[in-house]
Amino acid sequence: MIISMKLHATRAEIDEVRRQVEHFGYKVHSIEGEERVVIGVVGVGDVTACFESVEAMPQVENVVRISAPYKFVSREFRKDRTVIRVNGAEIGGAEFAVMAGPCSVESEDQIMRAAEGVARAGAKFLRGGAFKPRTSPYDFQGMEEAGLKLLQKAKKATGLAIVTEIMGDREVELVAQYADIMQVGARNMQNFVLLKALGKCGRPVLLKRGMSSTVKELLMSAEYIVAHGNSEVILCERGIRTFETVTRNTCDIAAIPALQELTHLPIILDPSHATGRRSLVPALSRAGVAIGADGLIVEVHPAPEKAVSDGAQSLDIPQFQQMMQDLQPYIQLWNDSRKKQLTAAAAR
Ligand code: PEP
Ligand code: MN
């Protein structure tokens, strides 16, 4: 249920509505807006009595029920897109976001070369895992805090914002000290303990779709983070598992516009994990821009043949620079069309 207060409602009037909601046994989950305060209420069961009572309060403009099971992340809750601002760049706004870097942080030389290369090509975000979810326990598991420190060094040298994976709820505080964006990998999309902890981490979260998860399950996972206090969530399509084997995963490209109908959260595409093959990354990236994703997250390594993880799907730096150059006309069209959408939204 969303309660819109009349313009310039006072603190006392807002508190009165809150008390009324609580009287019916429901919880106020968020209050937002400067001019007009909007109160989000989530309750289990029949909310009719609460709805009617609050609707009759003089300081309330109107009350709307949200039919979707995901409340705060749904389009019904917010008509305008969520824009996430990080380190002077934005995701979901007027600027197409490009995140790039190696699968794993491996050494100072590797991450510095990757960071300088992707920054020169125009990326604003550096990706790189310091905690790695690997299928085999015998494979490289990540440099952990030493890797986070190298990412910090790369940020200092290049100004890039850092996107790095968080695997367990016990590491949230540590990773949040270094990360601008906390990445939740496909394997952890339904780690509900972790999602709840990320509600309080104070950083935007990049939530990757689980390899066997539906779009609605992805949204329910995003709802966990928002319901626990963090409204800055970026969704990521990274391919799902199907019977097809020619690509590592099957990119569900239609999930991007489908998600845009259902949620106000930004959505990016990972063409690297979606294909598993570097030769396919430029074409899929182009498709991502054309279909209206808010950005890309691409694996780039200074020497992919030596990468400890995901070398086969990583572009080298010249390949990434070429791809960025080839994407420019598409990004230009994206910018023009986004500008139109934002102008239309502002006029509503
Ligand atoms: C990664 O980004 O390196 C990664 C492990 O991705 P995913 O969680 O999508 O498999
Ligand atoms: Mn990877």
Coordinates of C-alpha atoms and ligand atoms in Angstrom, one line a residue:
M1 CA 0.0 0.0 0.0
I2 CA 1.3 3.5 -0.8
I3 CA 0.0 6.5 1.0
S4 CA 0.5 9.9 -0.6
M5 CA 0.3 12.7 1.8
K6 CA -1.2 16.1 0.8
L7 CA 1.4 18.7 -0.2
H8 CA 3.5 20.1 2.6
A9 CA 2.1 17.7 5.2
T10 CA 3.6 18.4 8.7
R11 CA 5.8 16.0 10.7
A12 CA 2.9 15.7 13.2
E13 CA 0.4 14.7 10.4
I14 CA 2.8 12.1 9.0
D15 CA 3.3 10.7 12.5
E16 CA -0.5 10.5 12.9
V17 CA -0.8 8.4 9.7
R18 CA 2.1 6.2 10.9
R19 CA 0.3 5.5 14.2
Q20 CA -2.9 4.7 12.4
V21 CA -1.1 2.2 10.2
E22 CA 0.6 0.6 13.2
H23 CA -2.7 0.4 15.0
F24 CA -3.9 -2.0 12.3
G25 CA -0.7 -4.1 12.9
Y26 CA 1.2 -3.0 9.7
K27 CA 4.6 -1.6 9.4
V28 CA 5.8 1.6 7.7
H29 CA 8.7 0.5 5.6
S30 CA 9.7 3.7 4.0
I31 CA 8.9 7.4 3.9
E32 CA 10.1 9.4 1.0
G33 CA 9.8 12.7 -0.9
E34 CA 10.6 16.2 0.0
E35 CA 7.6 18.2 -1.2
R36 CA 5.1 15.4 -1.1
V37 CA 5.7 12.6 1.4
V38 CA 4.9 9.1 0.2
I39 CA 4.6 6.4 2.8
G40 CA 5.2 2.7 1.9
V41 CA 3.3 0.1 4.0
V42 CA 3.8 -3.6 3.7
G43 CA 1.4 -5.9 5.4
V44 CA 0.4 -9.6 5.2
G45 CA -3.3 -10.5 4.8
D46 CA -6.3 -8.3 4.1
V47 CA -5.4 -4.6 4.3
T48 CA -8.9 -3.4 3.5
A49 CA -9.7 -2.0 7.0
C50 CA -6.4 -0.2 7.2
F51 CA -6.7 1.1 3.7
E52 CA -10.2 2.5 4.3
S53 CA -9.3 4.1 7.5
V54 CA -6.1 5.8 6.3
E55 CA -7.9 6.9 3.1
A56 CA -10.4 8.8 5.2
M57 CA -7.7 10.9 7.0
P58 CA -7.9 14.5 6.0
Q59 CA -4.1 14.9 5.5
V60 CA -4.0 12.0 3.1
E61 CA -4.2 12.7 -0.6
N62 CA -4.7 9.1 -1.8
V63 CA -3.9 5.5 -1.1
V64 CA -3.0 2.9 -3.7
R65 CA -2.7 -0.9 -3.3
I66 CA 0.3 -2.6 -4.9
S67 CA -0.8 -5.9 -6.4
A68 CA 2.7 -7.3 -7.2
P69 CA 4.3 -9.5 -4.6
Y70 CA 7.4 -7.3 -4.8
K71 CA 6.3 -4.0 -3.5
F72 CA 9.0 -1.4 -3.2
V73 CA 10.8 -2.4 -6.4
S74 CA 7.6 -2.5 -8.5
R75 CA 6.7 0.1 -11.1
E76 CA 3.4 0.6 -9.2
F77 CA 5.4 1.9 -6.2
R78 CA 7.5 4.4 -8.3
K79 CA 6.7 5.5 -11.8
D80 CA 10.1 7.3 -12.3
R81 CA 13.2 5.3 -12.8
T82 CA 15.7 4.9 -9.9
V83 CA 18.9 6.7 -10.7
I84 CA 22.0 5.5 -8.7
R85 CA 24.8 8.0 -8.4
V86 CA 28.2 6.6 -7.6
N87 CA 31.6 8.4 -7.6
G88 CA 30.4 11.1 -10.0
A89 CA 28.8 8.6 -12.5
E90 CA 25.3 7.3 -12.7
I91 CA 23.3 4.2 -13.4
G92 CA 19.7 4.4 -14.6
G93 CA 20.0 8.0 -15.5
A94 CA 20.9 10.0 -18.6
E95 CA 24.3 8.2 -19.0
F96 CA 24.9 4.7 -20.3
A97 CA 27.0 2.9 -17.6
V98 CA 30.0 0.8 -18.6
M99 CA 31.7 -1.4 -16.0
A100 CA 34.7 -3.4 -17.0
G101 CA 37.7 -5.3 -15.6
P102 CA 38.9 -8.8 -14.9
C103 CA 36.9 -11.6 -13.5
S104 CA 39.3 -11.8 -10.5
V105 CA 41.9 -9.5 -9.0
E106 CA 45.2 -11.4 -9.5
S107 CA 48.1 -9.0 -8.9
E108 CA 48.9 -5.3 -8.7
D109 CA 50.3 -5.3 -12.2
Q110 CA 47.2 -7.0 -13.6
I111 CA 44.6 -4.8 -12.0
M112 CA 46.5 -1.6 -12.6
R113 CA 46.9 -2.4 -16.3
A114 CA 43.2 -3.4 -16.6
A115 CA 42.1 -0.3 -14.8
E116 CA 44.1 2.1 -16.9
G117 CA 43.0 0.3 -20.1
V118 CA 39.3 0.3 -19.4
A119 CA 39.4 3.9 -18.1
R120 CA 41.1 5.0 -21.3
A121 CA 38.4 3.3 -23.3
G122 CA 35.7 5.2 -21.4
A123 CA 34.5 2.9 -18.7
K124 CA 33.6 4.6 -15.4
F125 CA 33.5 1.5 -13.2
L126 CA 36.2 -1.1 -12.5
R127 CA 35.0 -4.6 -11.8
G128 CA 37.2 -7.3 -10.2
G129 CA 36.4 -10.1 -7.7
A130 CA 38.5 -10.4 -4.6
F131 CA 36.1 -13.1 -3.1
K132 CA 35.4 -15.6 -5.9
P133 CA 32.6 -18.1 -6.0
R134 CA 34.3 -21.1 -7.8
T135 CA 32.6 -24.3 -8.8
S136 CA 35.7 -26.3 -7.6
P137 CA 37.2 -25.9 -4.1
Y138 CA 40.6 -26.5 -5.7
D139 CA 40.4 -23.4 -8.0
F140 CA 41.7 -20.0 -7.1
Q141 CA 39.3 -18.5 -4.5
G142 CA 40.4 -14.8 -4.7
M143 CA 42.9 -12.6 -3.0
E144 CA 40.4 -11.4 -0.4
E145 CA 41.4 -8.3 1.5
A146 CA 44.7 -8.0 -0.3
G147 CA 42.6 -7.9 -3.6
L148 CA 40.3 -5.2 -2.1
K149 CA 43.4 -3.1 -1.3
L150 CA 44.6 -3.4 -4.9
L151 CA 41.2 -2.3 -6.2
Q152 CA 41.5 0.7 -3.9
K153 CA 44.9 1.5 -5.4
A154 CA 43.5 1.2 -8.9
K155 CA 40.7 3.6 -7.9
K156 CA 43.1 6.1 -6.6
A157 CA 45.2 6.0 -9.8
T158 CA 42.3 6.1 -12.3
G159 CA 39.2 7.6 -10.5
L160 CA 37.1 4.5 -11.5
A161 CA 34.4 3.4 -9.1
I162 CA 34.9 -0.1 -7.7
V163 CA 32.4 -3.0 -8.3
T164 CA 33.4 -6.1 -6.4
E165 CA 31.6 -9.3 -5.2
I166 CA 30.4 -10.0 -1.7
M167 CA 29.9 -13.6 -0.9
G168 CA 29.0 -13.9 2.8
D169 CA 27.2 -11.7 5.3
R170 CA 30.2 -11.7 7.6
E171 CA 32.3 -9.9 5.0
V172 CA 29.8 -7.1 4.3
E173 CA 31.5 -4.5 6.5
L174 CA 35.0 -5.3 5.1
V175 CA 33.9 -5.2 1.5
A176 CA 31.9 -2.0 2.0
Q177 CA 35.0 -0.2 3.1
Y178 CA 36.5 -0.7 -0.4
A179 CA 33.6 -1.1 -2.8
D180 CA 31.5 1.6 -4.4
I181 CA 29.0 -1.1 -5.5
M182 CA 28.6 -4.5 -3.8
Q183 CA 28.1 -7.3 -6.4
V184 CA 25.9 -10.3 -5.5
G185 CA 26.8 -13.1 -7.8
A186 CA 24.3 -15.4 -9.5
R187 CA 25.1 -18.2 -7.0
N188 CA 24.1 -16.0 -4.1
M189 CA 21.0 -14.3 -5.6
Q190 CA 18.8 -16.2 -3.1
N191 CA 21.2 -16.0 -0.1
F192 CA 18.6 -14.3 2.0
V193 CA 20.8 -13.7 5.0
L194 CA 23.3 -11.9 2.7
L195 CA 20.5 -9.9 1.1
K196 CA 19.2 -8.8 4.5
A197 CA 22.7 -7.7 5.6
L198 CA 23.1 -5.7 2.3
G199 CA 20.0 -3.8 3.3
K200 CA 22.2 -2.1 5.9
C201 CA 25.5 -1.9 4.0
G202 CA 25.3 1.8 2.9
R203 CA 26.4 1.0 -0.6
P204 CA 24.5 0.3 -3.9
V205 CA 24.1 -3.4 -4.7
L206 CA 24.5 -5.0 -8.1
L207 CA 22.2 -8.1 -8.0
K208 CA 22.9 -10.7 -10.6
R209 CA 20.2 -13.0 -11.8
G210 CA 20.6 -16.6 -10.5
M211 CA 21.3 -19.0 -13.3
S212 CA 18.1 -20.9 -12.7
S213 CA 16.0 -18.0 -11.4
T214 CA 12.9 -16.4 -13.0
V215 CA 12.6 -12.6 -13.5
K216 CA 10.1 -12.6 -10.6
E217 CA 12.5 -14.4 -8.3
L218 CA 15.1 -11.8 -9.1
L219 CA 12.7 -9.1 -8.2
M220 CA 11.8 -10.8 -4.9
S221 CA 15.5 -10.9 -4.1
A222 CA 15.8 -7.2 -4.9
E223 CA 12.8 -6.6 -2.6
Y224 CA 14.7 -8.2 0.3
I225 CA 17.5 -5.6 0.0
V226 CA 15.1 -2.7 -0.3
A227 CA 12.7 -3.9 2.4
H228 CA 15.8 -4.1 4.7
G229 CA 16.7 -0.5 4.2
N230 CA 18.6 -0.1 0.9
S231 CA 16.8 1.3 -2.1
E232 CA 19.8 1.4 -4.4
V233 CA 19.7 -1.9 -6.3
I234 CA 20.9 -2.5 -9.8
L235 CA 19.7 -5.7 -11.6
C236 CA 21.8 -7.7 -13.9
E237 CA 20.9 -10.2 -16.7
R238 CA 23.9 -12.6 -17.1
G239 CA 22.3 -15.5 -18.9
I240 CA 20.4 -18.5 -17.5
R241 CA 21.0 -22.2 -17.8
T242 CA 19.2 -24.0 -20.7
F243 CA 19.8 -27.1 -22.8
E244 CA 21.9 -25.0 -25.2
T245 CA 25.6 -25.6 -24.9
V246 CA 27.1 -23.4 -27.7
T247 CA 27.1 -20.6 -25.2
R248 CA 28.0 -20.9 -21.5
N249 CA 24.6 -19.5 -20.6
T250 CA 21.6 -18.4 -22.6
C251 CA 21.1 -14.7 -22.6
D252 CA 17.5 -13.8 -21.8
I253 CA 17.7 -10.5 -23.6
A254 CA 13.9 -10.0 -23.4
A255 CA 14.2 -10.0 -19.6
I256 CA 15.6 -6.5 -19.9
P257 CA 12.5 -4.8 -21.4
A258 CA 10.3 -7.2 -19.4
L259 CA 12.0 -6.0 -16.2
Q260 CA 11.6 -2.4 -17.2
E261 CA 7.8 -2.9 -17.3
L262 CA 7.9 -4.4 -13.8
T263 CA 10.4 -2.4 -11.9
H264 CA 11.8 1.1 -11.6
L265 CA 15.3 -0.3 -10.8
P266 CA 18.1 0.1 -13.3
I267 CA 19.1 -3.1 -15.3
I268 CA 22.4 -3.9 -16.9
L269 CA 23.7 -6.7 -19.1
D270 CA 26.7 -9.0 -18.5
P271 CA 27.6 -10.2 -22.1
S272 CA 30.7 -12.1 -20.8
H273 CA 29.0 -14.6 -18.5
A274 CA 26.0 -14.7 -20.8
T275 CA 28.1 -16.1 -23.6
G276 CA 31.3 -17.5 -22.2
R277 CA 33.1 -16.6 -25.4
R278 CA 34.9 -13.4 -26.1
S279 CA 34.0 -13.5 -29.8
L280 CA 30.3 -13.0 -29.0
V281 CA 30.8 -10.2 -26.4
P282 CA 30.7 -7.2 -28.9
A283 CA 27.5 -8.4 -30.6
L284 CA 25.7 -9.0 -27.4
S285 CA 26.9 -5.7 -26.0
R286 CA 25.4 -4.0 -29.0
A287 CA 22.1 -5.8 -28.4
G288 CA 22.2 -4.6 -24.8
V289 CA 22.6 -1.0 -25.8
A290 CA 19.9 -1.3 -28.5
I291 CA 17.4 -3.0 -26.2
G292 CA 17.7 -0.2 -23.6
A293 CA 19.7 -1.7 -20.8
D294 CA 21.1 0.9 -18.5
G295 CA 24.7 -0.4 -18.9
L296 CA 27.1 -3.3 -19.3
I297 CA 29.5 -5.2 -17.1
V298 CA 32.2 -6.7 -19.2
E299 CA 35.2 -8.9 -18.4
V300 CA 38.5 -7.4 -19.6
H301 CA 42.0 -8.7 -18.8
P302 CA 45.4 -7.4 -19.9
A303 CA 46.4 -11.0 -20.8
P304 CA 43.3 -13.2 -21.0
E305 CA 45.4 -16.3 -21.9
K306 CA 47.0 -16.0 -18.4
A307 CA 43.8 -15.3 -16.5
V308 CA 43.1 -17.5 -13.5
S309 CA 39.4 -17.3 -14.1
D310 CA 37.1 -16.7 -17.1
G311 CA 39.9 -16.0 -19.6
A312 CA 38.0 -17.5 -22.5
Q313 CA 35.2 -14.8 -22.2
S314 CA 37.6 -11.9 -21.4
L315 CA 38.4 -9.3 -23.9
D316 CA 42.0 -8.0 -24.0
I317 CA 42.4 -4.2 -23.7
P318 CA 42.7 -3.4 -27.4
Q319 CA 39.6 -5.6 -28.1
F320 CA 37.7 -3.7 -25.4
Q321 CA 38.8 -0.3 -26.7
Q322 CA 37.7 -1.4 -30.2
M323 CA 34.4 -2.6 -28.9
M324 CA 33.8 0.7 -27.1
Q325 CA 34.6 2.6 -30.2
D326 CA 32.2 0.5 -32.3
L327 CA 29.5 1.0 -29.6
Q328 CA 29.7 4.8 -29.8
P329 CA 27.0 5.4 -32.4
Y330 CA 24.7 3.0 -30.6
I331 CA 25.4 4.7 -27.3
Q332 CA 24.7 8.0 -29.0
L333 CA 21.2 6.8 -30.1
W334 CA 20.7 5.4 -26.5
N335 CA 21.5 8.9 -25.1
D336 CA 19.1 10.6 -27.4
S337 CA 16.3 8.2 -26.7
R338 CA 16.9 8.3 -22.9
K339 CA 16.9 12.1 -23.0
K340 CA 13.4 12.0 -24.7
Q341 CA 12.1 9.5 -22.1
L342 CA 13.4 11.7 -19.2
T343 CA 11.9 14.8 -20.7
A344 CA 8.5 13.1 -21.2
A345 CA 8.7 11.8 -17.6
A346 CA 9.4 15.3 -16.3
A347 CA 6.4 16.7 -18.2
R348 CA 4.0 14.1 -16.6
Ligands
PEP1 C1 31.5 -12.7 -12.0 O1 31.0 -11.7 -12.2 O2 32.8 -13.0 -12.2 C2 30.7 -13.9 -11.7 C3 31.1 -14.9 -10.9 O3 29.5 -13.8 -12.3 P1 28.1 -14.7 -12.0 O4 27.8 -14.5 -10.6 O5 27.1 -14.0 -12.9 O6 28.4 -16.1 -12.4
MN2 MN 33.8 -14.1 -14.1

